[in-house]
Amino acid sequence: MDMLNLIACLTPRRVFYPTHLKAMQQITWHRDINPLLQNGAFADIAQRVYAHSEQFIKFYADQEPVPALVSRGDGHLLKRARVRQSKSMNFDYGGNECAAQQDRNYNARDLARDSEKLARVYSMSSIVGSWTGDMTVTADLAPIWTSWEVVAGFGGAFNFSQPVAELLDLNVSLSWGSLHTLCRTSTRENSLYKLLFLFAQISYGPRPPSPNDLKTLLAFATNQSLHSLPEFPNYGSFELRNGSAVDVLKLRAKIKACVKAFEISRRNLTTAERQQEHSDYQRLSSTNIETAVSFYQNQWPCRRPTQIVKSSVKWLDVGQVKSSTESLFAEWYKNLECRQHLGVIRGVIDSTMTSSIEFPFVKSTWQRTVVIPQVVSVATPRTMSYLMEATSPDAPSLPSVPQYKQPMKALEINPSLRSLVTDFGANTDRLEKPLRSQYKMDLLGSLDALEKHLEAVWPHQMAPSSSARVSTWFDTCLMHFEMEFDLLCSHLQPKEPIDQLLKAAGLWPSLCVRDLFALIASISCTNIPEVWKDSIIAVGIGITALQRTRRLVLAAEKGDTLSFFQEMANSGQSGWTAYEKPDWLLIEIENDLLIRPVQVKVALEMIAPSSSSNTLMQLNMGEGKSSVITPLIAATLADKSRLVRVVVLRSLSRQMRDTLTQRLGGLVKRPVYFMPFSRKTSKV
């Protein structure tokens, strides 16, 4: 369920907003995934898988209730979104989701209206578009900056990568420095549209700054005199509310905090003497404070004052006074430099910007024509069937890979074994003699078959040059496959201009290996000409040859002599052809195997028994009964008109389900249903 929910969450959540009106929708996108990858088809696929599993839950008596699938919103909205998205998708991957007849006329709600937001955006966009220096601006920025807590952003570039939601709610005071630098370095030629969209978004926000403040920033780009001014003093931020001159109260408070603690001169003082010393301490410390205040005040303006002489203020911690006053003076001096620069800006504005041009918002000047969107479907969808109308390439010739001629020898039977079987049942009573006689005849028949049986003889070692030879075969098969597959794809490439345009837009059918070979499955829904089917099968046979040589290379590298010669002895398609049974070829390709002759013999006998009656077959362990033969039989018999059942013990059910799903669930396109059944199963 966790995986199914993750797949469903790739679809944006869509709900009506407000719920009772059903006029607008609210869409919730996954923040960590590109919106182009979030498609409405994922939730639909997950829902179909969930509904399919619900049909079989009745077979699991002890199964706990399955939790509900995560909801992605209103079904109508989700389906409508799939309709819209399908028009820009590949036909084989959601483009055929819905027909154009399902579209309805929709009156868009994004038409212009007389609103304050639209007026701000229109005015600001018009000013940027005109690139004029004549506009109403805030000449004296100092009072505004003083009202702000901090003015920051100096020394850095403006971050254009931040989300639109953050731009709409931008704190101009924290970005003033970077916006100022952006405007100072902008020209009409290289930054017109960048500034136009940026300032329009800032103006449209829920808490926009004053239009005059934004125009002041813009003036640094459009007014040549402001454009040529130097940068602000080299600080990252300013806090003008902290002052730009000596604040005696703040200075006195800082120095007062540096007064040393009172200490008595000796231990045996009387109360009167103690009080006298404390009174002298308070008087002298107050005098020291005023002396220090006067000393530092007289040094203004400076960024870093000199330290007061220790002997003149014996009751003050001179080192602490120094650090405290330096921080105050640094802040005041920074603000003083900022105010001086703001004064220069004000002088330039007052002398150069004497007139202003206004751009009043008039709805009729930019109201777009209302056009009801019509989705036009392509007359001939570019499907695989459409591509297969092209001329097919000639069926390629296959590279030659030598086959090992396997020697056989008869088994040596101990003569005493036949004598033992011949004497079987000689000394039995009359009642048991018929049964023993029949048992004896069966044993003799089995012994005769054993004497006629030929056993394979495998070499014990490979030739020293085997590894180099099979590597050469592998390279030859790989080159052959790449050449033939490229030739196949070249015949399917677009020839007409409109088809080339569809390919450039990503709407041309996929030409990957899996998609092409899925076309030759016996139950494929796509009908292709026989000549194309033969060409694809021929390339598929080349793939099996490539896979075979790869297995030979691996066996040679590992020194696995038995596997090497067993692979060499099986050249493939013994007793069957891929043109008659393309599903078997797909099973070989997808599972990297070659069907052995004995497996073909058993499979064909079970598909169509020569006795025309119920048949029981026997095969040794490890000969591929479950992993190869059963999938071959199931793929052949499950031909859309017959339902194949594979009955296994409970202990083997999971393994067989996984095997059949792996073998038949890919290119062969056979769905596998697991239905546990026992005496405990209730009536269904």
Tab-separated table of N, CA, C and O in Angstrom, residues 577-630:
chain	number	residue	atom	x	y	z
A	577	THR	N	9.792	-22.491	-33.888
A	577	THR	CA	10.302	-21.290	-34.549
A	577	THR	C	9.675	-20.066	-33.907
A	577	THR	O	8.521	-20.089	-33.461
A	578	ALA	N	10.436	-19.001	-33.873
A	578	ALA	CA	9.947	-17.757	-33.265
A	578	ALA	C	8.820	-17.143	-34.081
A	578	ALA	O	7.992	-16.397	-33.541
A	579	TYR	N	8.765	-17.430	-35.365
A	579	TYR	CA	7.700	-16.867	-36.194
A	579	TYR	C	6.359	-17.506	-35.861
A	579	TYR	O	5.305	-16.888	-36.032
A	580	GLU	N	6.370	-18.783	-35.414
A	580	GLU	CA	5.129	-19.443	-35.011
A	580	GLU	C	4.789	-19.160	-33.552
A	580	GLU	O	3.609	-19.084	-33.187
A	581	LYS	N	5.801	-19.030	-32.715
A	581	LYS	CA	5.567	-18.805	-31.283
A	581	LYS	C	6.381	-17.589	-30.827
A	581	LYS	O	7.409	-17.711	-30.150
A	582	PRO	N	5.940	-16.376	-31.199
A	582	PRO	CA	6.704	-15.173	-30.805
A	582	PRO	C	6.743	-14.965	-29.289
A	582	PRO	O	7.688	-14.375	-28.781
A	583	ASP	N	5.720	-15.455	-28.564
A	583	ASP	CA	5.726	-15.309	-27.107
A	583	ASP	C	6.913	-16.045	-26.481
A	583	ASP	O	7.491	-15.576	-25.489
A	584	TRP	N	7.271	-17.175	-27.029
A	584	TRP	CA	8.413	-17.921	-26.503
A	584	TRP	C	9.709	-17.129	-26.722
A	584	TRP	O	10.599	-17.121	-25.876
A	585	LEU	N	9.802	-16.475	-27.883
A	585	LEU	CA	10.978	-15.635	-28.140
A	585	LEU	C	11.057	-14.491	-27.125
A	585	LEU	O	12.143	-14.177	-26.612
A	586	LEU	N	9.913	-13.881	-26.806
A	586	LEU	CA	9.898	-12.778	-25.833
A	586	LEU	C	10.300	-13.270	-24.445
A	586	LEU	O	10.988	-12.559	-23.699
A	587	ILE	N	9.866	-14.475	-24.087
A	587	ILE	CA	10.268	-15.043	-22.794
A	587	ILE	C	11.781	-15.247	-22.757
A	587	ILE	O	12.432	-14.974	-21.741
A	588	GLU	N	12.347	-15.706	-23.864
A	588	GLU	CA	13.802	-15.877	-23.927
A	588	GLU	C	14.518	-14.536	-23.781
A	588	GLU	O	15.488	-14.411	-23.022
A	589	ILE	N	14.043	-13.524	-24.503
A	589	ILE	CA	14.707	-12.216	-24.482
A	589	ILE	C	14.626	-11.584	-23.100
A	589	ILE	O	15.634	-11.119	-22.550
A	590	GLU	N	13.429	-11.571	-22.518
A	590	GLU	CA	13.241	-10.851	-21.263
A	590	GLU	C	13.884	-11.557	-20.084
A	590	GLU	O	14.248	-10.904	-19.097
A	591	ASN	N	14.058	-12.863	-20.158
A	591	ASN	CA	14.597	-13.613	-19.021
A	591	ASN	C	16.004	-14.146	-19.271
A	591	ASN	O	16.514	-14.898	-18.448
A	592	ASP	N	16.603	-13.740	-20.409
A	592	ASP	CA	17.997	-14.082	-20.707
A	592	ASP	C	18.218	-15.601	-20.630
A	592	ASP	O	19.033	-16.092	-19.851
A	593	LEU	N	17.480	-16.331	-21.461
A	593	LEU	CA	17.630	-17.790	-21.489
A	593	LEU	C	17.356	-18.297	-22.900
A	593	LEU	O	16.803	-17.580	-23.743
A	594	LEU	N	17.771	-19.530	-23.140
A	594	LEU	CA	17.431	-20.239	-24.373
A	594	LEU	C	16.692	-21.517	-23.986
A	594	LEU	O	17.152	-22.276	-23.128
A	595	ILE	N	15.548	-21.734	-24.613
A	595	ILE	CA	14.746	-22.927	-24.305
A	595	ILE	C	15.479	-24.158	-24.836
A	595	ILE	O	15.860	-24.217	-26.010
A	596	ARG	N	15.661	-25.155	-23.958
A	596	ARG	CA	16.380	-26.370	-24.342
A	596	ARG	C	15.442	-27.338	-25.070
A	596	ARG	O	14.216	-27.309	-24.857
A	597	PRO	N	15.982	-28.202	-25.915
A	597	PRO	CA	15.130	-29.127	-26.693
A	597	PRO	C	14.225	-29.978	-25.816
A	597	PRO	O	13.057	-30.202	-26.160
A	598	VAL	N	14.721	-30.489	-24.678
A	598	VAL	CA	13.885	-31.332	-23.829
A	598	VAL	C	12.719	-30.529	-23.258
A	598	VAL	O	11.613	-31.055	-23.078
A	599	GLN	N	12.947	-29.250	-22.973
A	599	GLN	CA	11.863	-28.405	-22.468
A	599	GLN	C	10.816	-28.169	-23.546
A	599	GLN	O	9.612	-28.164	-23.264
A	600	VAL	N	11.264	-27.996	-24.782
A	600	VAL	CA	10.321	-27.828	-25.894
A	600	VAL	C	9.491	-29.092	-26.078
A	600	VAL	O	8.260	-29.038	-26.267
A	601	LYS	N	10.148	-30.240	-26.005
A	601	LYS	CA	9.448	-31.523	-26.202
A	601	LYS	C	8.365	-31.721	-25.160
A	601	LYS	O	7.221	-32.090	-25.483
A	602	VAL	N	8.690	-31.463	-23.890
A	602	VAL	CA	7.704	-31.647	-22.823
A	602	VAL	C	6.579	-30.623	-22.954
A	602	VAL	O	5.392	-30.950	-22.791
A	603	ALA	N	6.935	-29.364	-23.251
A	603	ALA	CA	5.909	-28.314	-23.358
A	603	ALA	C	4.936	-28.611	-24.485
A	603	ALA	O	3.709	-28.496	-24.316
A	604	LEU	N	5.425	-28.994	-25.658
A	604	LEU	CA	4.542	-29.289	-26.786
A	604	LEU	C	3.655	-30.493	-26.494
A	604	LEU	O	2.476	-30.525	-26.902
A	605	GLU	N	4.192	-31.475	-25.781
A	605	GLU	CA	3.390	-32.651	-25.444
A	605	GLU	C	2.273	-32.293	-24.476
A	605	GLU	O	1.148	-32.806	-24.576
A	606	MET	N	2.554	-31.392	-23.538
A	606	MET	CA	1.524	-30.997	-22.575
A	606	MET	C	0.506	-30.052	-23.197
A	606	MET	O	-0.658	-30.035	-22.806
A	607	ILE	N	0.936	-29.248	-24.186
A	607	ILE	CA	-0.009	-28.349	-24.870
A	607	ILE	C	-0.990	-29.164	-25.713
A	607	ILE	O	-2.200	-28.911	-25.704
A	608	ALA	N	-0.483	-30.117	-26.431
A	608	ALA	CA	-1.330	-30.975	-27.284
A	608	ALA	C	-0.866	-32.415	-27.118
A	608	ALA	O	-0.028	-32.909	-27.889
A	609	PRO	N	-1.371	-33.145	-26.099
A	609	PRO	CA	-0.920	-34.522	-25.833
A	609	PRO	C	-1.160	-35.422	-27.042
A	609	PRO	O	-2.228	-35.385	-27.667
A	610	SER	N	-0.160	-36.202	-27.348
A	610	SER	CA	-0.287	-37.130	-28.486
A	610	SER	C	-1.337	-38.191	-28.229
A	610	SER	O	-1.913	-38.755	-29.166
A	611	SER	N	-1.611	-38.458	-26.943
A	611	SER	CA	-2.620	-39.461	-26.611
A	611	SER	C	-4.033	-38.901	-26.661
A	611	SER	O	-4.997	-39.658	-26.521
A	612	SER	N	-4.162	-37.557	-26.835
A	612	SER	CA	-5.472	-36.891	-26.866
A	612	SER	C	-6.267	-37.155	-25.591
A	612	SER	O	-7.496	-37.235	-25.612
A	613	SER	N	-5.574	-37.332	-24.497
A	613	SER	CA	-6.234	-37.560	-23.208
A	613	SER	C	-5.367	-36.944	-22.119
A	613	SER	O	-4.294	-36.386	-22.382
A	614	ASN	N	-5.866	-37.060	-20.878
A	614	ASN	CA	-5.093	-36.544	-19.756
A	614	ASN	C	-3.717	-37.200	-19.726
A	614	ASN	O	-3.586	-38.411	-19.911
A	615	THR	N	-2.691	-36.371	-19.495
A	615	THR	CA	-1.320	-36.862	-19.603
A	615	THR	C	-0.523	-36.444	-18.379
A	615	THR	O	-0.659	-35.320	-17.879
A	616	LEU	N	0.316	-37.348	-17.909
A	616	LEU	CA	1.222	-37.074	-16.798
A	616	LEU	C	2.638	-37.153	-17.322
A	616	LEU	O	3.045	-38.158	-17.893
A	617	MET	N	3.397	-36.051	-17.132
A	617	MET	CA	4.770	-35.996	-17.613
A	617	MET	C	5.722	-35.986	-16.418
A	617	MET	O	5.389	-35.509	-15.330
A	618	GLN	N	6.930	-36.530	-16.634
A	618	GLN	CA	7.928	-36.583	-15.585
A	618	GLN	C	9.245	-36.033	-16.122
A	618	GLN	O	9.641	-36.318	-17.248
A	619	LEU	N	9.923	-35.230	-15.277
A	619	LEU	CA	11.196	-34.644	-15.669
A	619	LEU	C	12.056	-34.489	-14.427
A	619	LEU	O	11.539	-34.252	-13.331
A	620	ASN	N	13.352	-34.631	-14.598
A	620	ASN	CA	14.250	-34.551	-13.456
A	620	ASN	C	14.246	-33.153	-12.833
A	620	ASN	O	13.888	-32.160	-13.470
A	621	MET	N	14.700	-33.090	-11.599
A	621	MET	CA	14.827	-31.809	-10.909
A	621	MET	C	15.877	-30.943	-11.612
A	621	MET	O	16.890	-31.435	-12.096
A	622	GLY	N	15.604	-29.641	-11.656
A	622	GLY	CA	16.540	-28.707	-12.266
A	622	GLY	C	16.433	-28.599	-13.758
A	622	GLY	O	17.251	-27.916	-14.393
A	623	GLU	N	15.456	-29.260	-14.392
A	623	GLU	CA	15.300	-29.213	-15.843
A	623	GLU	C	14.389	-28.085	-16.298
A	623	GLU	O	14.084	-27.970	-17.481
A	624	GLY	N	13.903	-27.232	-15.358
A	624	GLY	CA	13.107	-26.063	-15.741
A	624	GLY	C	11.622	-26.293	-15.818
A	624	GLY	O	10.936	-25.630	-16.604
A	625	LYS	N	11.099	-27.201	-15.000
A	625	LYS	CA	9.648	-27.463	-15.049
A	625	LYS	C	8.848	-26.224	-14.647
A	625	LYS	O	7.886	-25.849	-15.314
A	626	SER	N	9.259	-25.605	-13.539
A	626	SER	CA	8.511	-24.443	-13.032
A	626	SER	C	8.953	-23.143	-13.690
A	626	SER	O	8.122	-22.277	-13.980
A	627	SER	N	10.255	-23.001	-13.921
A	627	SER	CA	10.783	-21.719	-14.381
A	627	SER	C	10.678	-21.517	-15.887
A	627	SER	O	10.692	-20.375	-16.349
A	628	VAL	N	10.569	-22.595	-16.674
A	628	VAL	CA	10.546	-22.454	-18.130
A	628	VAL	C	9.320	-23.124	-18.742
A	628	VAL	O	8.545	-22.488	-19.461
A	629	ILE	N	9.140	-24.404	-18.474
A	629	ILE	CA	8.098	-25.167	-19.172
A	629	ILE	C	6.701	-24.643	-18.829
A	629	ILE	O	5.869	-24.423	-19.723
A	630	THR	N	6.426	-24.461	-17.545
A	630	THR	CA	5.085	-23.983	-17.160
A	630	THR	C	4.773	-22.620	-17.777
A	630	THR	O	3.674	-22.425	-18.319
